[in-house]
PDB file of C-alpha atoms in Angstrom:
ATOM      1  CA  GLY Y   1     -42.234  46.692 -58.286  1.00 83.00           C
ATOM      2  CA  ILE Y   2     -40.287  47.073 -55.096  1.00 90.00           C
ATOM      3  CA  GLN Y   3     -37.326  44.799 -54.476  1.00 94.00           C
ATOM      4  CA  VAL Y   4     -37.179  43.348 -50.966  1.00 96.00           C
ATOM      5  CA  GLU Y   5     -33.890  41.730 -50.029  1.00 96.00           C
ATOM      6  CA  GLN Y   6     -33.195  39.862 -46.840  1.00 97.00           C
ATOM      7  CA  SER Y   7     -29.869  38.904 -45.378  1.00 97.00           C
ATOM      8  CA  PRO Y   8     -28.367  36.571 -44.530  1.00 97.00           C
ATOM      9  CA  PRO Y   9     -30.236  33.916 -46.519  1.00 96.00           C
ATOM     10  CA  ASP Y  10     -29.231  31.210 -44.040  1.00 97.00           C
ATOM     11  CA  LEU Y  11     -28.122  31.350 -40.439  1.00 97.00           C
ATOM     12  CA  ILE Y  12     -27.108  28.639 -37.998  1.00 97.00           C
ATOM     13  CA  LEU Y  13     -26.862  29.538 -34.328  1.00 96.00           C
ATOM     14  CA  GLN Y  14     -26.031  27.817 -31.105  1.00 97.00           C
ATOM     15  CA  GLU Y  15     -28.848  27.998 -28.586  1.00 97.00           C
ATOM     16  CA  GLY Y  16     -28.444  31.109 -26.485  1.00 97.00           C
ATOM     17  CA  ALA Y  17     -26.752  33.195 -29.172  1.00 98.00           C
ATOM     18  CA  ASN Y  18     -28.038  36.506 -30.493  1.00 97.00           C
ATOM     19  CA  SER Y  19     -28.668  37.420 -34.130  1.00 97.00           C
ATOM     20  CA  THR Y  20     -29.679  40.281 -36.402  1.00 98.00           C
ATOM     21  CA  LEU Y  21     -31.694  39.787 -39.577  1.00 98.00           C
ATOM     22  CA  ARG Y  22     -31.877  42.541 -42.144  1.00 98.00           C
ATOM     23  CA  CYS Y  23     -34.518  43.588 -44.671  1.00 98.00           C
ATOM     24  CA  ASN Y  24     -33.691  46.161 -47.367  1.00 98.00           C
ATOM     25  CA  PHE Y  25     -36.326  47.595 -49.683  1.00 97.00           C
ATOM     26  CA  SER Y  26     -35.773  49.563 -52.835  1.00 96.00           C
ATOM     27  CA  ASP Y  27     -38.410  52.291 -52.508  1.00 95.00           C
ATOM     28  CA  SER Y  28     -40.625  54.021 -49.962  1.00 94.00           C
ATOM     29  CA  VAL Y  29     -43.213  51.829 -48.304  1.00 94.00           C
ATOM     30  CA  ASN Y  30     -46.318  52.491 -46.257  1.00 94.00           C
ATOM     31  CA  ASN Y  31     -46.163  49.396 -44.097  1.00 94.00           C
ATOM     32  CA  LEU Y  32     -43.712  46.708 -43.074  1.00 97.00           C
ATOM     33  CA  GLN Y  33     -44.244  43.451 -41.208  1.00 97.00           C
ATOM     34  CA  TRP Y  34     -41.998  40.680 -39.931  1.00 98.00           C
ATOM     35  CA  PHE Y  35     -43.226  37.083 -39.916  1.00 97.00           C
ATOM     36  CA  HIS Y  36     -41.908  33.752 -38.688  1.00 97.00           C
ATOM     37  CA  GLN Y  37     -42.857  30.700 -40.741  1.00 95.00           C
ATOM     38  CA  ASN Y  38     -42.769  27.611 -38.575  1.00 90.00           C
ATOM     39  CA  PRO Y  39     -41.879  24.127 -39.856  1.00 86.00           C
ATOM     40  CA  TRP Y  40     -45.571  23.419 -40.525  1.00 86.00           C
ATOM     41  CA  GLY Y  41     -45.832  26.390 -42.876  1.00 88.00           C
ATOM     42  CA  GLN Y  42     -47.826  28.731 -40.666  1.00 90.00           C
ATOM     43  CA  LEU Y  43     -46.849  32.387 -40.941  1.00 94.00           C
ATOM     44  CA  ILE Y  44     -46.890  33.996 -37.516  1.00 94.00           C
ATOM     45  CA  ASN Y  45     -46.967  37.745 -37.038  1.00 94.00           C
ATOM     46  CA  LEU Y  46     -43.979  39.117 -35.193  1.00 97.00           C
ATOM     47  CA  PHE Y  47     -44.108  42.851 -35.747  1.00 97.00           C
ATOM     48  CA  TYR Y  48     -46.064  45.454 -37.656  1.00 96.00           C
ATOM     49  CA  ILE Y  49     -43.429  48.173 -37.850  1.00 97.00           C
ATOM     50  CA  PRO Y  50     -43.553  50.783 -40.632  1.00 95.00           C
ATOM     51  CA  SER Y  51     -41.134  52.898 -38.585  1.00 96.00           C
ATOM     52  CA  GLY Y  52     -39.490  53.054 -35.190  1.00 97.00           C
ATOM     53  CA  THR Y  53     -38.610  50.324 -32.725  1.00 98.00           C
ATOM     54  CA  LYS Y  54     -40.712  47.682 -31.021  1.00 98.00           C
ATOM     55  CA  GLN Y  55     -39.903  44.908 -28.588  1.00 98.00           C
ATOM     56  CA  ASN Y  56     -41.709  41.709 -27.702  1.00 97.00           C
ATOM     57  CA  GLY Y  57     -39.863  39.512 -25.234  1.00 97.00           C
ATOM     58  CA  ARG Y  58     -36.613  38.274 -26.763  1.00 98.00           C
ATOM     59  CA  LEU Y  59     -37.445  39.800 -30.123  1.00 98.00           C
ATOM     60  CA  SER Y  60     -37.195  43.397 -31.191  1.00 98.00           C
ATOM     61  CA  ALA Y  61     -37.374  45.212 -34.500  1.00 98.00           C
ATOM     62  CA  THR Y  62     -36.318  48.558 -35.869  1.00 98.00           C
ATOM     63  CA  THR Y  63     -37.362  50.153 -39.141  1.00 98.00           C
ATOM     64  CA  VAL Y  64     -35.551  53.172 -40.541  1.00 97.00           C
ATOM     65  CA  ALA Y  65     -37.943  54.118 -43.300  1.00 95.00           C
ATOM     66  CA  THR Y  66     -35.849  57.007 -44.613  1.00 95.00           C
ATOM     67  CA  GLU Y  67     -32.938  54.633 -45.216  1.00 97.00           C
ATOM     68  CA  ARG Y  68     -35.166  51.811 -46.469  1.00 97.00           C
ATOM     69  CA  TYR Y  69     -34.252  49.017 -44.121  1.00 98.00           C
ATOM     70  CA  SER Y  70     -35.544  47.089 -41.164  1.00 98.00           C
ATOM     71  CA  LEU Y  71     -33.742  44.911 -38.632  1.00 98.00           C
ATOM     72  CA  LEU Y  72     -35.057  42.018 -36.557  1.00 98.00           C
ATOM     73  CA  TYR Y  73     -33.088  41.157 -33.426  1.00 98.00           C
ATOM     74  CA  ILE Y  74     -33.354  37.770 -31.759  1.00 98.00           C
ATOM     75  CA  SER Y  75     -31.687  37.464 -28.385  1.00 97.00           C
ATOM     76  CA  SER Y  76     -30.946  34.289 -26.400  1.00 98.00           C
ATOM     77  CA  SER Y  77     -32.136  32.142 -29.287  1.00 97.00           C
ATOM     78  CA  GLN Y  78     -34.042  28.918 -28.628  1.00 97.00           C
ATOM     79  CA  THR Y  79     -34.586  25.873 -30.807  1.00 96.00           C
ATOM     80  CA  THR Y  80     -38.212  26.938 -31.249  1.00 94.00           C
ATOM     81  CA  ASP Y  81     -36.955  30.058 -33.044  1.00 96.00           C
ATOM     82  CA  SER Y  82     -35.938  27.872 -35.990  1.00 96.00           C
ATOM     83  CA  GLY Y  83     -37.787  28.492 -39.226  1.00 95.00           C
ATOM     84  CA  VAL Y  84     -37.880  31.110 -41.941  1.00 96.00           C
ATOM     85  CA  TYR Y  85     -38.225  34.805 -41.193  1.00 98.00           C
ATOM     86  CA  PHE Y  86     -39.868  37.040 -43.779  1.00 97.00           C
ATOM     87  CA  CYS Y  87     -40.306  40.741 -44.059  1.00 97.00           C
ATOM     88  CA  ALA Y  88     -43.191  42.055 -46.131  1.00 96.00           C
ATOM     89  CA  VAL Y  89     -43.889  45.567 -47.365  1.00 96.00           C
ATOM     90  CA  GLU Y  90     -46.893  47.397 -48.779  1.00 93.00           C
ATOM     91  CA  THR Y  91     -46.984  50.412 -51.027  1.00 91.00           C
ATOM     92  CA  GLY Y  92     -49.942  51.703 -52.999  1.00 85.00           C
ATOM     93  CA  ASN Y  93     -51.928  48.479 -52.522  1.00 82.00           C
ATOM     94  CA  GLN Y  94     -49.006  46.439 -53.791  1.00 87.00           C
ATOM     95  CA  PHE Y  95     -47.624  43.765 -51.481  1.00 90.00           C
ATOM     96  CA  TYR Y  96     -44.141  42.276 -51.604  1.00 93.00           C
ATOM     97  CA  PHE Y  97     -42.359  39.665 -49.548  1.00 94.00           C
ATOM     98  CA  GLY Y  98     -38.648  39.205 -49.125  1.00 94.00           C
ATOM     99  CA  THR Y  99     -37.050  35.853 -49.922  1.00 91.00           C
ATOM    100  CA  GLY Y 100     -36.559  35.087 -46.257  1.00 95.00           C
ATOM    101  CA  THR Y 101     -33.822  34.166 -43.811  1.00 97.00           C
ATOM    102  CA  SER Y 102     -33.711  30.500 -42.832  1.00 96.00           C
ATOM    103  CA  LEU Y 103     -32.680  30.204 -39.192  1.00 97.00           C
ATOM    104  CA  THR Y 104     -31.568  26.976 -37.547  1.00 97.00           C
ATOM    105  CA  VAL Y 105     -30.912  27.000 -33.804  1.00 97.00           C
ATOM    106  CA  ILE Y 106     -28.984  23.981 -32.584  1.00 97.00           C
ATOM    107  CA  PRO Y 107     -29.012  22.823 -28.958  1.00 95.00           C
TER     108      PRO Y 107
ATOM    109  CA  ASP J   1     -56.999  36.725 -31.450  1.00 69.00           C
ATOM    110  CA  VAL J   2     -57.456  36.900 -35.189  1.00 67.00           C
ATOM    111  CA  LYS J   3     -58.332  33.585 -36.689  1.00 91.00           C
ATOM    112  CA  VAL J   4     -57.994  32.761 -40.364  1.00 96.00           C
ATOM    113  CA  THR J   5     -58.986  29.276 -41.405  1.00 96.00           C
ATOM    114  CA  GLN J   6     -58.553  27.451 -44.681  1.00 96.00           C
ATOM    115  CA  SER J   7     -60.746  24.615 -45.837  1.00 90.00           C
ATOM    116  CA  SER J   8     -58.029  21.997 -46.299  1.00 92.00           C
ATOM    117  CA  ARG J   9     -54.423  21.490 -45.186  1.00 93.00           C
ATOM    118  CA  TYR J  10     -53.680  19.052 -47.996  1.00 96.00           C
ATOM    119  CA  LEU J  11     -55.446  18.598 -51.322  1.00 97.00           C
ATOM    120  CA  VAL J  12     -54.721  16.354 -54.301  1.00 98.00           C
ATOM    121  CA  LYS J  13     -56.472  17.068 -57.600  1.00 97.00           C
ATOM    122  CA  ARG J  14     -56.177  15.879 -61.169  1.00 98.00           C
ATOM    123  CA  THR J  15     -55.205  18.004 -64.150  1.00 98.00           C
ATOM    124  CA  GLY J  16     -58.228  19.772 -65.602  1.00 97.00           C
ATOM    125  CA  GLU J  17     -60.337  19.659 -62.443  1.00 97.00           C
ATOM    126  CA  LYS J  18     -61.969  22.776 -61.058  1.00 97.00           C
ATOM    127  CA  VAL J  19     -60.572  23.470 -57.605  1.00 97.00           C
ATOM    128  CA  PHE J  20     -62.012  25.644 -54.850  1.00 97.00           C
ATOM    129  CA  LEU J  21     -59.914  26.843 -51.933  1.00 98.00           C
ATOM    130  CA  GLU J  22     -61.873  28.487 -49.153  1.00 97.00           C
ATOM    131  CA  CYS J  23     -60.705  30.983 -46.559  1.00 97.00           C
ATOM    132  CA  VAL J  24     -62.662  32.376 -43.631  1.00 98.00           C
ATOM    133  CA  GLN J  25     -61.674  35.107 -41.167  1.00 97.00           C
ATOM    134  CA  ASP J  26     -63.439  36.030 -37.954  1.00 95.00           C
ATOM    135  CA  MET J  27     -62.185  39.578 -37.315  1.00 91.00           C
ATOM    136  CA  ASP J  28     -64.415  41.598 -39.652  1.00 93.00           C
ATOM    137  CA  HIS J  29     -61.381  42.606 -41.732  1.00 94.00           C
ATOM    138  CA  GLU J  30     -62.037  44.503 -44.941  1.00 94.00           C
ATOM    139  CA  ASN J  31     -59.063  43.071 -46.804  1.00 95.00           C
ATOM    140  CA  MET J  32     -58.335  39.487 -47.785  1.00 97.00           C
ATOM    141  CA  PHE J  33     -55.522  37.993 -49.832  1.00 97.00           C
ATOM    142  CA  TRP J  34     -54.457  34.855 -51.641  1.00 98.00           C
ATOM    143  CA  TYR J  35     -50.757  34.061 -52.053  1.00 97.00           C
ATOM    144  CA  ARG J  36     -48.857  31.102 -53.351  1.00 97.00           C
ATOM    145  CA  GLN J  37     -45.493  30.063 -51.989  1.00 96.00           C
ATOM    146  CA  ASP J  38     -42.940  28.153 -54.034  1.00 94.00           C
ATOM    147  CA  PRO J  39     -39.354  27.197 -53.200  1.00 89.00           C
ATOM    148  CA  GLY J  40     -36.953  29.793 -54.498  1.00 83.00           C
ATOM    149  CA  LEU J  41     -39.757  32.184 -55.470  1.00 85.00           C
ATOM    150  CA  GLY J  42     -41.079  33.155 -52.057  1.00 87.00           C
ATOM    151  CA  LEU J  43     -44.627  34.378 -51.531  1.00 93.00           C
ATOM    152  CA  ARG J  44     -46.387  35.917 -54.493  1.00 94.00           C
ATOM    153  CA  LEU J  45     -49.752  37.655 -54.439  1.00 94.00           C
ATOM    154  CA  ILE J  46     -52.445  36.123 -56.637  1.00 97.00           C
ATOM    155  CA  TYR J  47     -55.463  38.297 -55.778  1.00 97.00           C
ATOM    156  CA  PHE J  48     -56.473  40.843 -53.184  1.00 94.00           C
ATOM    157  CA  SER J  49     -59.977  41.849 -52.128  1.00 96.00           C
ATOM    158  CA  TYR J  50     -60.661  45.123 -50.325  1.00 94.00           C
ATOM    159  CA  ASP J  51     -64.414  44.688 -49.914  1.00 92.00           C
ATOM    160  CA  VAL J  52     -67.249  42.336 -50.706  1.00 94.00           C
ATOM    161  CA  LYS J  53     -67.382  41.664 -54.449  1.00 91.00           C
ATOM    162  CA  MET J  54     -64.281  43.830 -54.980  1.00 93.00           C
ATOM    163  CA  LYS J  55     -60.962  42.423 -56.118  1.00 94.00           C
ATOM    164  CA  GLU J  56     -57.639  43.408 -57.568  1.00 94.00           C
ATOM    165  CA  LYS J  57     -55.140  41.292 -59.437  1.00 95.00           C
ATOM    166  CA  GLY J  58     -51.850  40.593 -57.802  1.00 93.00           C
ATOM    167  CA  ASP J  59     -48.611  39.577 -59.445  1.00 91.00           C
ATOM    168  CA  ILE J  60     -49.693  36.192 -60.787  1.00 95.00           C
ATOM    169  CA  PRO J  61     -53.480  36.081 -61.414  1.00 96.00           C
ATOM    170  CA  GLU J  62     -53.315  33.981 -64.582  1.00 96.00           C
ATOM    171  CA  GLY J  63     -55.162  30.687 -64.217  1.00 96.00           C
ATOM    172  CA  TYR J  64     -56.994  31.809 -61.070  1.00 98.00           C
ATOM    173  CA  SER J  65     -60.191  33.594 -60.190  1.00 97.00           C
ATOM    174  CA  VAL J  66     -61.636  34.665 -56.834  1.00 98.00           C
ATOM    175  CA  SER J  67     -64.981  35.185 -55.218  1.00 97.00           C
ATOM    176  CA  ARG J  68     -65.960  37.287 -52.218  1.00 97.00           C
ATOM    177  CA  GLU J  69     -69.694  37.201 -51.649  1.00 96.00           C
ATOM    178  CA  LYS J  70     -69.477  37.699 -47.870  1.00 96.00           C
ATOM    179  CA  LYS J  71     -67.047  39.807 -45.910  1.00 96.00           C
ATOM    180  CA  GLU J  72     -65.627  36.893 -43.929  1.00 97.00           C
ATOM    181  CA  ARG J  73     -65.083  34.490 -46.837  1.00 97.00           C
ATOM    182  CA  PHE J  74     -62.673  34.655 -49.774  1.00 98.00           C
ATOM    183  CA  SER J  75     -62.464  31.823 -52.270  1.00 98.00           C
ATOM    184  CA  LEU J  76     -59.721  31.028 -54.746  1.00 98.00           C
ATOM    185  CA  ILE J  77     -60.782  29.110 -57.837  1.00 98.00           C
ATOM    186  CA  LEU J  78     -58.566  27.200 -60.214  1.00 97.00           C
ATOM    187  CA  GLU J  79     -60.771  26.899 -63.275  1.00 95.00           C
ATOM    188  CA  SER J  80     -58.792  24.038 -64.816  1.00 97.00           C
ATOM    189  CA  ALA J  81     -55.992  22.863 -62.564  1.00 97.00           C
ATOM    190  CA  SER J  82     -52.582  22.300 -64.085  1.00 98.00           C
ATOM    191  CA  THR J  83     -49.441  20.696 -62.689  1.00 98.00           C
ATOM    192  CA  ASN J  84     -47.681  24.079 -62.498  1.00 97.00           C
ATOM    193  CA  GLN J  85     -50.297  25.125 -59.944  1.00 98.00           C
ATOM    194  CA  THR J  86     -48.950  22.598 -57.466  1.00 98.00           C
ATOM    195  CA  SER J  87     -47.976  24.837 -54.580  1.00 97.00           C
ATOM    196  CA  MET J  88     -48.615  26.023 -51.052  1.00 97.00           C
ATOM    197  CA  TYR J  89     -51.561  28.429 -50.996  1.00 98.00           C
ATOM    198  CA  LEU J  90     -51.798  30.938 -48.176  1.00 97.00           C
ATOM    199  CA  CYS J  91     -54.767  33.106 -47.330  1.00 97.00           C
ATOM    200  CA  ALA J  92     -54.534  36.266 -45.230  1.00 96.00           C
ATOM    201  CA  SER J  93     -56.812  38.956 -43.933  1.00 96.00           C
ATOM    202  CA  SER J  94     -55.827  42.416 -42.788  1.00 94.00           C
ATOM    203  CA  THR J  95     -56.905  45.548 -41.058  1.00 87.00           C
ATOM    204  CA  ARG J  96     -57.280  48.731 -43.077  1.00 84.00           C
ATOM    205  CA  ARG J  97     -53.658  49.545 -42.341  1.00 83.00           C
ATOM    206  CA  TYR J  98     -52.664  46.233 -43.975  1.00 88.00           C
ATOM    207  CA  GLU J  99     -51.493  44.371 -40.903  1.00 91.00           C
ATOM    208  CA  GLN J 100     -51.861  40.872 -42.344  1.00 94.00           C
ATOM    209  CA  TYR J 101     -52.790  37.671 -40.530  1.00 95.00           C
ATOM    210  CA  PHE J 102     -52.319  34.326 -42.237  1.00 96.00           C
ATOM    211  CA  GLY J 103     -54.162  31.041 -42.253  1.00 96.00           C
ATOM    212  CA  PRO J 104     -52.374  27.693 -41.923  1.00 95.00           C
ATOM    213  CA  GLY J 105     -52.039  27.166 -45.679  1.00 95.00           C
ATOM    214  CA  THR J 106     -53.212  24.526 -48.157  1.00 96.00           C
ATOM    215  CA  ARG J 107     -50.686  22.263 -49.871  1.00 96.00           C
ATOM    216  CA  LEU J 108     -52.199  21.545 -53.278  1.00 98.00           C
ATOM    217  CA  THR J 109     -50.835  18.818 -55.505  1.00 98.00           C
ATOM    218  CA  VAL J 110     -52.097  18.582 -59.070  1.00 98.00           C
ATOM    219  CA  THR J 111     -51.321  15.268 -60.766  1.00 97.00           C
TER     220      THR J 111
END
C-alpha cells in the first residue's frame, strides 16, 4: 500500500506563530484530505484537496500531486488549534492515513 | 452540514461478548467506513461499504463483520470481543469522490 508520512511528528508553538505541516505520499493518489482531531477525538474536515491550493480563514493547503506532497499552513495560531492533524489519501478504493502531527499552541 | 452519529461514546464489554457498533449518516452518502485508531498505529480501515449490502475489506478485517441493510446505517460487529479489540472506533461517510466525514467515535474497552 501507499506510505503516507507526515512531518514534523510534534510541534509546539507560541500563540500567534505560523506553521507548516507536511504530508508526503509514496504513489499517485486520487484524493487527499486534511483533518484536525480535537482533544475529544472528533475528526474535523479541514480541506479536500487532491490538487491545487485552498484557503479557509487562517488555514490554507496546497497539494502538488505530481511531486506527491501536500502542505497545511496555519497562520496566527490559537490555542484552539491544538490537537493532531492528519492527512488521508485515497487510491483505487484504498484509504490511508498519515501518522499525524501533534500540535500544541501555548498562550 | 453532514452529520454522522455513533450509538455510543464509551462502551465496556467482556471478553467473548458480541458487540454491535452503530453508525448513522444523514446526507444520503453512498460510502461508509469503519476505522479503528490506536496509539502509534494511527487510523486503520476495517471495512468499507459502497452501497447497501455491499462491502469491501479494509486493512484489518479479521475479527470483525459489518452490515449495511439501509443506506444511512452501517454497523460494525465484533462476533466475540477480545482484549486486543480495545480501541477507538471511528465511522465515516463520504461522497462519491471520497470526501469523508467522521462521527464522534466510540471508545470500546474489552475486559
